[in-house]
Structures are given as structure tokens and as C-alpha cells.
Amino acid sequence: MDRYRLHVNGRQREVRVPGDTPLLWALREELGLTGPKYGCGVGACGACVSLVDGQAARPCVRTVEESEHTRITTIEGLSARGDHAVQRAWLELDVAQCGYCQPGQIMAAVALLARTPDPDDEQIAEALRDNVCRCGTYPRIRAAVRRAAELARGDR
Amino acid sequence: MITRRSFLGTAGALVVAVSAPVPAGATTGGGGPLAPTVFVRVDRRGTIVATVPKPDTGQGVRTLAAVLVAEELAVGVADVTLEQAPGDTATYGPQGIANSTSARQLAQPLRTASATARCLLVAAAAAHWDVPAEECAARDGRVTHPRHRPLPYRDLVADAAALDPATVPVTLTPPQDWRLIGRTRAGRADARDIVTGRAHYGIDTRPEGGLVAVVARPPWIGALVESVEDTGALAVPGVVAVVRLDPPGAGQGGVAVVAGSTAAALRGRETLRVTWRGGTPDADSREWLADLAAALPAAPPGDLQRVYRLPLLAHAPMEPMNATAHVTADGLRVWAPHQDPGGLATQLARQLGLPEASVLVNATLAGGAFGRRIEPDPVAEAIACSRATGRPVTVRWTRVDDTRHDSYRPMSVHRLSATLDAEGVPVGRHHEVVTWPLTVLPVFNNPAIVRASGDHFPYTVPGEVSVLLRESPLRTGFWRSVYAGQFGYAEECFLSEIAGRGGHDQVDLRRRLLPADSRLRRVLDVAAARANWTRGVDAPLTRGVACHLDYGSAIAVVVTADPTRRRVVGVHAAVDVGVAVHPSGVRAQVEGGIMDAVSTVLGAQVTVRAGAVVESTFGDYAWARITDCPDIDVAIVPSTAPIGGLGELAYPPAAAAIASALAAGGDPVTGMPYGTPVG
Ligand code: FES
Ligand code: FES
């Protein structure tokens, strides 16, 4: 086992795993961060989406080794009180059904809004096209991303 | 009507337990007494706790409970704390979620229990003030009286718990006084946990000292383990054991690699060498479909006929199958995202020869279910692994495992025939179905049961429905709407085709064939009006309509599509679900059914080649993405009907309306997905 230092949610953490271990399993099982979900393990569903250096990334297809010297933010680290604009919009529009895909959807939306503060429906769809929601909450996700953009701008 | 109401004034808290019979029509395949029991507790600190007997897989039963309890106890939805009942039918009655029964079975006992608690608290306050109870009211967690300072519930709990409930009349809050039922804007219970990543699903279970297992599964259907070479796997750091799983006792069979972490278990599985025997290595779903079609009886007479071919579908819940079990000297503990924790506990106790009291099944949140999680196979695997290692073990299915080892919706072939009058209006019909039973529940190996599940034809056209069952070549199970998804799809597509051929409007023809005062006709009118049906759409847009009456509820769906881009553009649905307790949740279930329809009509199907399921992830099991999502409008039609079922209502008509819209711009519907080779 090797030691790797991971910078997660503003803290330096250490994990002892083989370097090729998928980051998702290190987050979930070594660090106890179960917000990023396992949905496919091959980058095909988006359930695990978290931020790596501010960009939407899929920890299931990144290794621990290549994640050293990056800044990782999981949904647990998005806001201290669960009041990020995207989280507030998600609550206001009652997006979740089973909720399992939602951490990934939210983190993908956060990354989108960071680079495109006022996305239109096409940009939303483009950014979230590889985040599957098996329950079919897409209409609400679309509306909630627009609402989050408003909230982030301080609109009421 | 209340059949049993018990009252437990346990130390320091007021606890009311109520079970009520289920309205006619709300039955499950399981049999047994249908009377789930709920518990509502108000403790000395005034905290209100409701125990939810059924698990939440996304259908919203926990939210439903919070709204009903808050309504009757005159508090806010957020003031109700929810406890999830473990599997225990002796205490909670039937706990399964199937056949869209959650709301129908639980609403009455939840309201009665909460109203009982409220009436006892009011009676305690009235006694304290020495005033008639009728002069008091419950509001915002307090009992008020015009001449007295309000008393918070917490100050009344001890007195209320000491009252003889038989002396206190219980009145439910009448509909005109509802603040929350049908009106609340509260969101889903657990929403805050979900958006912060704290919500705990089955897959997040990690008991102290727990291990993880992944299973090498049969490479073709029905294959059994002949031999295992596990030296390599056991040499992988972190791997603890290799456990042979033999069906049916240990699930679907295979070889489990148990390790200290998922990553190690997966590495171990890669190095495993398994030799397999038996099974059907040549199976091909195109041949299965051809076999079903060949079994159709000779065509009945009719003026118009159409054959529909429907594919295999996988459930693919977002949270893949998983279960955690710990077998100890004195019993068994299970954590599972399961649709029937009580049934599971009973079944496990019987199988393992344990007293039921020593089997504890914790019902976690589930990341979707759609019928798949009524089955115990992942639990059986976890038990076998825990037995072999003496430790708690979580069995994780990978996405590929989940897609390729499901209990699929059966394939089916439907021939519809209609006798038409001079105007082209149907006056007689035949619907012949050839399909497979559901192997997960033997009672479904019966054409009459399959027919009862599928046939809900609501129109005034006399006719016959016949079902022929062929032996199923793979595991089949309950898939949202069960056989109604197939029967309803074929029937509604056919009716739209009849309309088109006879020069009738799809809505008009349906209105003609529905009784004037029917709930279905009312929702059809609402959906058509909201879609501006009479105005029509401009080319290349097309439209389709379908209706469905089932589970004590009615729905109509109007779809606007662009066949040139193979896209669903807009959907207007109108539902009558009786009392729509949590409106946002009602809309969510309809939206979900519509998105399932978009997925399955536009492309998702499961195929079998060389004995194995071809599809593996959401990459090739072409489930809808946000890019496929139409604008969806769901109207809840006010209704005084009893609470109806909801979870499975929207899928059949949404699928038919989408296919009919696409067909309005091209070839007739001959199957599912639309315009794609099936199988
Ligand atoms: S689990 Fe990472 S994309 Fe599916
Ligand atoms: S809410 Fe269930 S998968 Fe998205």
C-alpha cells in the first residue's frame, strides 16, 4: 500500500491504497464521503460527479495517484450549511425523487454556473447530458439550474 | 373505517397505533391481511414522530406521511420527524411497496393516528381548563382556547397519555379545513439530506468491521459454476475470501470475492478463473420474439389488425443492487434498499430456521426500485458471504452486473383486431397476447393473473382479451406498471391508429367511447384543453393521445412530437388521483412515468445475443438524458374520489401517446421502441 495525500473539501487527508484505486472508492470507503455516489464506475452516469480544481470530474474514472496535488470538492464540501445557490434552488423546486443521482447533478450544475453564470436551456442540457437521472427529474433539474442562476445573482 | 386502534400511553410519550383496512381494489399479489400499522408519537418535549412502515424508493411515501401527520396534528410538515420501520410484519403489518399502494394503504391509518393524538391532547387541555373540548382548537403545536393562554403539546402529553381513549371522540380534519393536504408547497422529506450528500442509501451502509463483496456472475443465462481457480484472487492484497454462491439459496449464483474494500474486491474478481456449465449459451432475444409471434393463434375476424412487438426492459435503478448482512450466533442483521422489509424478514427467518425476532431488516432509502427491489437475491448473496467470513458483508453489484442480471420485463407480442362500423368507429375488439410469466413470483404463471394485471381497457367497446404464456427463457419480474405497461401501450396505440384511419380525431374518438360522466373523460378534456388540442400543431410537429384507468386513478396524456428529429417536444398530462396529498410529489411521479416512456419508446431496450445480455451501462442501455426531456405540464384534477394509486399510472399512456405522435408523422406503431428492430 502506498500513501497518498488528497486535498478534499479544504482539508489535507491521507489514504493508504494502491495508486490505481479509483478516487471514488477512496473518497467513499477510506474517507467516509458517501455523497458522491457509485452508479456505473466507468464514467457513464454522472452519479459520482465532484469538483476537481473547480471543474466537474468523475472520481470513478480518476485514480488516487493522479488526484494528488488537485483540490477535490465533494457535495459534502459544497457549503457549510447546505445553502449554496444550487442547493437552495434544488430544495425550492423539489427536484429529487429517489435522490440518488442528485449529488452528481448538483455538482455538475455548480461547475456549469461557475463558468456560465446565466445558461440557457441548451447550455444546461449540454452540461448535464451525461448525468443520468433514472427517476426522470430532468424537467425540474432544468428549472432548478435556471433558478440557481437567479439566486446566485441575488434575484428574488 | 377503523378496524384496530390501539393506544399506548408509554412512559413519557403519547403513542397512537392505527391500522386500517385497504380500499377495494388495492391488492398485492402477496395475499395476507392488508392492514399496515402506523405509529404516531408525541413525546414530552413535544416532538412528533411518525413511524413509516413502508420504505421510500423515490415514490414519496415518507413525504406523504409527514404531510398527513402534520395536517392532523396541526403543525408544519417540517415539524414531523420520520422514523423508518424495520422489517417487522407482526408490528407494522404488510410493508411491501407494489402495485402503487403506498398512499392507498397508509393515508387512512396515518390520519386516524394523528387525529387521535390531537383529540387526546385537546381533551387533556380541556380538562385542565375545565372547558368543553369543542371550545378548544389545536394550532401550531399548541391547544388554544379563547379565554386561556395556549398550552404547548409538550405540557399536555402526560395528561393526554393518561386519558382513556375510548372516552375521547376522534374527528378527522374535514377537507374544507385542510391547510396541507393537496395544498402544501413543502418539498420531499429528506430533501435537505439529499442535496447535502448526507442521505443514506443501502449502498452507503458500512457496519463496523464490514467487508465488501463483488460477484463473478454467469457469463451466459443459466450458467452454473463448475469450478473455481481462486489462487490469484486470494493473493490480491485486501481479499479475504472467495465464496461460491449456489442458486437458488444464494441468489442467482456465481463466485463472490470478499475483501476489505470495493477496489480490492474488484481486483480480486478480475483474477478469478471460473469454469461454467449448463445454461443457454446460444440464446438470442430475436429468436425468443419470433417464438412468441409464432405462438399467436389464428387471426380472429376483424376490419383492422396490428401486431405489436415489445422488448425486454431492465429496471436499472440508479443505485445498483446491493445488500449488507451480518450473520451472528444469535441471528441475522440486514441493511437493504428493499421494497418489502417485512416480507423479507419473514422469508429469511423461514429460510434460515430462525425465530423472526432474531432477524432484523433495516430498510434504507433506495435509489429507485421500479419493481426490482421486491426480490431478495442480493440479500441472499450477502448472507452467504457473511456466513463464510463471520463478518458483516456488503455485496455490491456493479452497473454491468445490474444491467445484465436483472429480472427483466418480459417480451410480449400483441395482436389487436377491431371490428369497425360504417364510420370507422370500433364496435368490437380482440386483443391476443403471447408473453412470459414473471418468474420471480410463481403465481404469475397463470394467464388469468397476467390478464388481470394487464387488461384495463376503459372504453365502451365489447371484446375479448386472451393471454397465452410461453415458458420464460430468463428471469422476469415486476417492472413499473407490470403487464399494464405492455397491454395499455398496444391498446392505446391501436386506438389512435383506428382514429387516424377513420378520419377521426384521437381525442374525439376517445370521448365518444367513454361514458360522459367518467373520470377518464374529465381528465382527457383537461389534458386536451391545456394542450390547446383543438388548435392543432404546425408541421413537422405531430400529436398523440392516450388514457389510462388503473389503481383507482385516471390519467390522460397529450404528446407533441417532432418525428423529423425523433423528439418529444411537449407533454400535457391530467391526473385524477383522488386526493392528491402532496401535489409536488404527485407531479413528480407523473413526470417520472413520462420520462420512462420517452426512454423506452425512443430507444432503450435489452437484447440478448450468444446467451448474454448485450447492454451493460447507461451508455448502451439508452435511457433518456436531459437532452431528450420535453416540457412537461401535469395538471392535478380536483377530485373527491378516494386516494388512488400513482407510481405506475403514467407510464403506459405516456408511452402510447409518444409512439402515436411519432406515428402520426410516419409509419404505424408496430412495437417498442418506435421504428426500431425489436429484440
Ligand atoms: S459512477 Fe462515476 S460516472 Fe457513473
Ligand atoms: S432522482 Fe432518482 S435517479 Fe435521479
mmCIF file of C-alpha atoms and ligand atoms in Angstrom, chain A residues 24 37-49 58-61 130, chain B residues 318, ligand 1:
data_model
loop_
_atom_site.group_PDB
_atom_site.id
_atom_site.type_symbol
_atom_site.label_atom_id
_atom_site.label_comp_id
_atom_site.label_asym_id
_atom_site.label_seq_id
_atom_site.Cartn_x
_atom_site.Cartn_y
_atom_site.Cartn_z
ATOM 1 C CA LEU A 24 -14.429 7.349 -5.865
ATOM 2 C CA LYS A 37 -22.487 8.008 -5.496
ATOM 3 C CA TYR A 38 -21.489 4.918 -7.404
ATOM 4 C CA GLY A 39 -23.731 4.487 -10.431
ATOM 5 C CA CYS A 40 -21.548 2.817 -13.041
ATOM 6 C CA GLY A 41 -17.859 3.084 -12.231
ATOM 7 C CA VAL A 42 -16.988 3.820 -15.841
ATOM 8 C CA GLY A 43 -17.818 7.493 -16.234
ATOM 9 C CA ALA A 44 -21.150 6.783 -17.913
ATOM 10 C CA CYS A 45 -23.760 8.050 -15.439
ATOM 11 C CA GLY A 46 -22.576 11.098 -13.513
ATOM 12 C CA ALA A 47 -23.679 9.913 -10.077
ATOM 13 C CA CYS A 48 -20.176 10.473 -8.683
ATOM 14 C CA VAL A 49 -19.557 13.922 -10.159
ATOM 15 C CA ARG A 58 -15.836 11.787 -12.394
ATOM 16 C CA PRO A 59 -13.939 10.265 -9.466
ATOM 17 C CA CYS A 60 -14.881 6.775 -10.606
ATOM 18 C CA VAL A 61 -12.520 7.087 -13.587
ATOM 19 C CA ASP A 130 -24.129 12.694 -19.216
ATOM 20 C CA MET B 318 -29.737 4.460 -10.253
HETATM 21 S S1 FES C 1 -20.204 6.303 -11.123
HETATM 22 FE FE1 FES C 1 -18.926 7.794 -11.952
HETATM 23 S S2 FES C 1 -19.928 8.307 -13.798
HETATM 24 FE FE2 FES C 1 -21.091 6.663 -13.047
#
